[in-house]
Amino acid sequence: MPKIKMKSHKASRSRIRLTAKGKLLRTQINVRHLLTHRSPKRLRKLHKKTVTTTNGYVRRARIAFLDGVAGRPNPGPGQTRADQNAAKAAWIAKAKADEAQAIADHAKMLVANAKLKAEKATEKATEKAIEKAKAKADKAAAKAGAEAGNADAKVENAKPKVTKAEKAEKAQKAEKAKSKGDKPKADKG
């Protein structure tokens, strides 16, 4: 029978995974390299929760795994229970402070976004008011131009009209001038 190697703390942590729901998963140890020839009894023992011995007391795999997660205090050799509790309390206090700071930062961001939206809304309202004023001015100018055009037409219509008799007289004068050899004078009317 092969010699059984005791797994170190690090190795046991590498064989265990904590799910999002808090369940502890282990790798299927009987299909890994060099473990396929072990007896069923040995495999059953290996499938049990891994325990590691550190400083004279046994901790279950969950504790070993969670202690190794980044950010959590990992008690070193020679630490007392009071030291561990103090480190844990400090870690929890820091986590709560960080959470409070994140909530405050989020609230500040929401206030800043609200101010920005209000400024944009006032800018849009101002732009709309300016556009309305321009449209009114353009409309008034177009109306004034139309009225001016109508006034010009009225002035032209108010000019005295040349009757057929007057045209005939002018034509006769022009013929007389041609027959005499004089150049007809151009009308300025």
PDB file of N, CA and C in Angstrom, residues 2-40:
ATOM      1  N   PRO A   2       0.519   2.265  -0.828  1.00  0.00           N
ATOM      2  CA  PRO A   2       1.378   3.456  -0.894  1.00  0.00           C
ATOM      3  C   PRO A   2       1.347   4.248   0.409  1.00  0.00           C
ATOM      4  N   LYS A   3       2.411   4.981   0.597  1.00  0.00           N
ATOM      5  CA  LYS A   3       2.516   5.787   1.808  1.00  0.00           C
ATOM      6  C   LYS A   3       1.542   6.961   1.712  1.00  0.00           C
ATOM      7  N   ILE A   4       0.790   7.222   2.771  1.00  0.00           N
ATOM      8  CA  ILE A   4      -0.204   8.301   2.762  1.00  0.00           C
ATOM      9  C   ILE A   4       0.485   9.589   3.194  1.00  0.00           C
ATOM     10  N   LYS A   5       0.360  10.580   2.355  1.00  0.00           N
ATOM     11  CA  LYS A   5       0.963  11.870   2.666  1.00  0.00           C
ATOM     12  C   LYS A   5      -0.076  12.734   3.365  1.00  0.00           C
ATOM     13  N   MET A   6       0.273  13.285   4.496  1.00  0.00           N
ATOM     14  CA  MET A   6      -0.650  14.181   5.199  1.00  0.00           C
ATOM     15  C   MET A   6      -0.707  15.503   4.434  1.00  0.00           C
ATOM     16  N   LYS A   7      -1.913  15.962   4.176  1.00  0.00           N
ATOM     17  CA  LYS A   7      -2.069  17.192   3.412  1.00  0.00           C
ATOM     18  C   LYS A   7      -1.798  18.398   4.305  1.00  0.00           C
ATOM     19  N   SER A   8      -1.112  19.349   3.756  1.00  0.00           N
ATOM     20  CA  SER A   8      -0.842  20.572   4.516  1.00  0.00           C
ATOM     21  C   SER A   8      -2.084  21.458   4.513  1.00  0.00           C
ATOM     22  N   HIS A   9      -2.008  22.507   5.278  1.00  0.00           N
ATOM     23  CA  HIS A   9      -3.122  23.465   5.366  1.00  0.00           C
ATOM     24  C   HIS A   9      -3.407  24.066   3.984  1.00  0.00           C
ATOM     25  N   LYS A  10      -2.349  24.442   3.276  1.00  0.00           N
ATOM     26  CA  LYS A  10      -2.495  25.061   1.956  1.00  0.00           C
ATOM     27  C   LYS A  10      -3.109  24.079   0.961  1.00  0.00           C
ATOM     28  N   ALA A  11      -2.668  22.837   1.015  1.00  0.00           N
ATOM     29  CA  ALA A  11      -3.178  21.843   0.074  1.00  0.00           C
ATOM     30  C   ALA A  11      -4.648  21.559   0.338  1.00  0.00           C
ATOM     31  N   SER A  12      -5.034  21.506   1.600  1.00  0.00           N
ATOM     32  CA  SER A  12      -6.441  21.235   1.903  1.00  0.00           C
ATOM     33  C   SER A  12      -7.314  22.389   1.442  1.00  0.00           C
ATOM     34  N   ARG A  13      -6.784  23.605   1.545  1.00  0.00           N
ATOM     35  CA  ARG A  13      -7.543  24.756   1.076  1.00  0.00           C
ATOM     36  C   ARG A  13      -7.711  24.722  -0.440  1.00  0.00           C
ATOM     37  N   SER A  14      -6.705  24.184  -1.141  1.00  0.00           N
ATOM     38  CA  SER A  14      -6.792  24.133  -2.601  1.00  0.00           C
ATOM     39  C   SER A  14      -7.784  23.075  -3.059  1.00  0.00           C
ATOM     40  N   ARG A  15      -8.123  22.120  -2.195  1.00  0.00           N
ATOM     41  CA  ARG A  15      -9.059  21.073  -2.576  1.00  0.00           C
ATOM     42  C   ARG A  15     -10.498  21.422  -2.223  1.00  0.00           C
ATOM     43  N   ILE A  16     -10.705  22.545  -1.574  1.00  0.00           N
ATOM     44  CA  ILE A  16     -12.044  22.900  -1.085  1.00  0.00           C
ATOM     45  C   ILE A  16     -12.446  24.228  -1.701  1.00  0.00           C
ATOM     46  N   ARG A  17     -13.725  24.343  -2.027  1.00  0.00           N
ATOM     47  CA  ARG A  17     -14.226  25.598  -2.609  1.00  0.00           C
ATOM     48  C   ARG A  17     -15.530  25.958  -1.924  1.00  0.00           C
ATOM     49  N   LEU A  18     -15.693  27.233  -1.615  1.00  0.00           N
ATOM     50  CA  LEU A  18     -16.910  27.724  -0.978  1.00  0.00           C
ATOM     51  C   LEU A  18     -17.793  28.346  -2.051  1.00  0.00           C
ATOM     52  N   THR A  19     -19.051  27.904  -2.152  1.00  0.00           N
ATOM     53  CA  THR A  19     -19.954  28.437  -3.170  1.00  0.00           C
ATOM     54  C   THR A  19     -20.542  29.754  -2.703  1.00  0.00           C
ATOM     55  N   ALA A  20     -21.291  30.409  -3.603  1.00  0.00           N
ATOM     56  CA  ALA A  20     -21.909  31.689  -3.273  1.00  0.00           C
ATOM     57  C   ALA A  20     -22.967  31.534  -2.190  1.00  0.00           C
ATOM     58  N   LYS A  21     -23.614  30.377  -2.139  1.00  0.00           N
ATOM     59  CA  LYS A  21     -24.647  30.147  -1.125  1.00  0.00           C
ATOM     60  C   LYS A  21     -24.064  29.654   0.190  1.00  0.00           C
ATOM     61  N   GLY A  22     -22.753  29.510   0.273  1.00  0.00           N
ATOM     62  CA  GLY A  22     -22.120  29.115   1.519  1.00  0.00           C
ATOM     63  C   GLY A  22     -21.877  27.632   1.661  1.00  0.00           C
ATOM     64  N   LYS A  23     -22.104  26.880   0.598  1.00  0.00           N
ATOM     65  CA  LYS A  23     -21.858  25.444   0.681  1.00  0.00           C
ATOM     66  C   LYS A  23     -20.382  25.167   0.424  1.00  0.00           C
ATOM     67  N   LEU A  24     -19.910  24.085   1.023  1.00  0.00           N
ATOM     68  CA  LEU A  24     -18.520  23.709   0.882  1.00  0.00           C
ATOM     69  C   LEU A  24     -18.408  22.585  -0.145  1.00  0.00           C
ATOM     70  N   LEU A  25     -17.650  22.818  -1.209  1.00  0.00           N
ATOM     71  CA  LEU A  25     -17.468  21.798  -2.240  1.00  0.00           C
ATOM     72  C   LEU A  25     -16.038  21.282  -2.183  1.00  0.00           C
ATOM     73  N   ARG A  26     -15.881  20.009  -2.453  1.00  0.00           N
ATOM     74  CA  ARG A  26     -14.554  19.424  -2.489  1.00  0.00           C
ATOM     75  C   ARG A  26     -14.322  18.856  -3.879  1.00  0.00           C
ATOM     76  N   THR A  27     -13.075  18.723  -4.254  1.00  0.00           N
ATOM     77  CA  THR A  27     -12.767  18.109  -5.541  1.00  0.00           C
ATOM     78  C   THR A  27     -12.980  16.607  -5.425  1.00  0.00           C
ATOM     79  N   GLN A  28     -13.327  16.001  -6.536  1.00  0.00           N
ATOM     80  CA  GLN A  28     -13.523  14.550  -6.528  1.00  0.00           C
ATOM     81  C   GLN A  28     -12.148  13.902  -6.463  1.00  0.00           C
ATOM     82  N   ILE A  29     -11.785  13.521  -5.273  1.00  0.00           N
ATOM     83  CA  ILE A  29     -10.415  13.115  -5.019  1.00  0.00           C
ATOM     84  C   ILE A  29     -10.072  11.770  -5.650  1.00  0.00           C
ATOM     85  N   ASN A  30     -11.065  10.918  -5.881  1.00  0.00           N
ATOM     86  CA  ASN A  30     -10.764   9.582  -6.382  1.00  0.00           C
ATOM     87  C   ASN A  30     -10.464   9.561  -7.875  1.00  0.00           C
ATOM     88  N   VAL A  31     -10.553  10.652  -8.573  1.00  0.00           N
ATOM     89  CA  VAL A  31     -10.235  10.654  -9.998  1.00  0.00           C
ATOM     90  C   VAL A  31      -8.953  11.426 -10.283  1.00  0.00           C
ATOM     91  N   ARG A  32      -8.275  11.902  -9.247  1.00  0.00           N
ATOM     92  CA  ARG A  32      -7.056  12.672  -9.470  1.00  0.00           C
ATOM     93  C   ARG A  32      -5.842  11.753  -9.580  1.00  0.00           C
ATOM     94  N   HIS A  33      -4.780  12.287 -10.090  1.00  0.00           N
ATOM     95  CA  HIS A  33      -3.562  11.522 -10.333  1.00  0.00           C
ATOM     96  C   HIS A  33      -3.006  10.925  -9.033  1.00  0.00           C
ATOM     97  N   LEU A  34      -2.609   9.676  -9.090  1.00  0.00           N
ATOM     98  CA  LEU A  34      -2.016   8.925  -7.984  1.00  0.00           C
ATOM     99  C   LEU A  34      -2.996   8.609  -6.858  1.00  0.00           C
ATOM    100  N   LEU A  35      -4.266   8.953  -7.029  1.00  0.00           N
ATOM    101  CA  LEU A  35      -5.234   8.637  -5.981  1.00  0.00           C
ATOM    102  C   LEU A  35      -6.203   7.548  -6.428  1.00  0.00           C
ATOM    103  N   THR A  36      -6.070   7.071  -7.643  1.00  0.00           N
ATOM    104  CA  THR A  36      -7.030   6.093  -8.156  1.00  0.00           C
ATOM    105  C   THR A  36      -6.792   4.691  -7.603  1.00  0.00           C
ATOM    106  N   HIS A  37      -5.607   4.431  -7.073  1.00  0.00           N
ATOM    107  CA  HIS A  37      -5.304   3.083  -6.594  1.00  0.00           C
ATOM    108  C   HIS A  37      -5.544   2.929  -5.100  1.00  0.00           C
ATOM    109  N   ARG A  38      -6.131   3.929  -4.485  1.00  0.00           N
ATOM    110  CA  ARG A  38      -6.377   3.822  -3.047  1.00  0.00           C
ATOM    111  C   ARG A  38      -7.576   2.925  -2.784  1.00  0.00           C
ATOM    112  N   SER A  39      -7.579   2.361  -1.626  1.00  0.00           N
ATOM    113  CA  SER A  39      -8.671   1.450  -1.262  1.00  0.00           C
ATOM    114  C   SER A  39      -9.944   2.244  -0.986  1.00  0.00           C
ATOM    115  N   PRO A  40     -11.102   1.606  -1.126  1.00  0.00           N
ATOM    116  CA  PRO A  40     -12.361   2.311  -0.843  1.00  0.00           C
ATOM    117  C   PRO A  40     -12.419   2.881   0.571  1.00  0.00           C
TER     118      PRO A  40
END
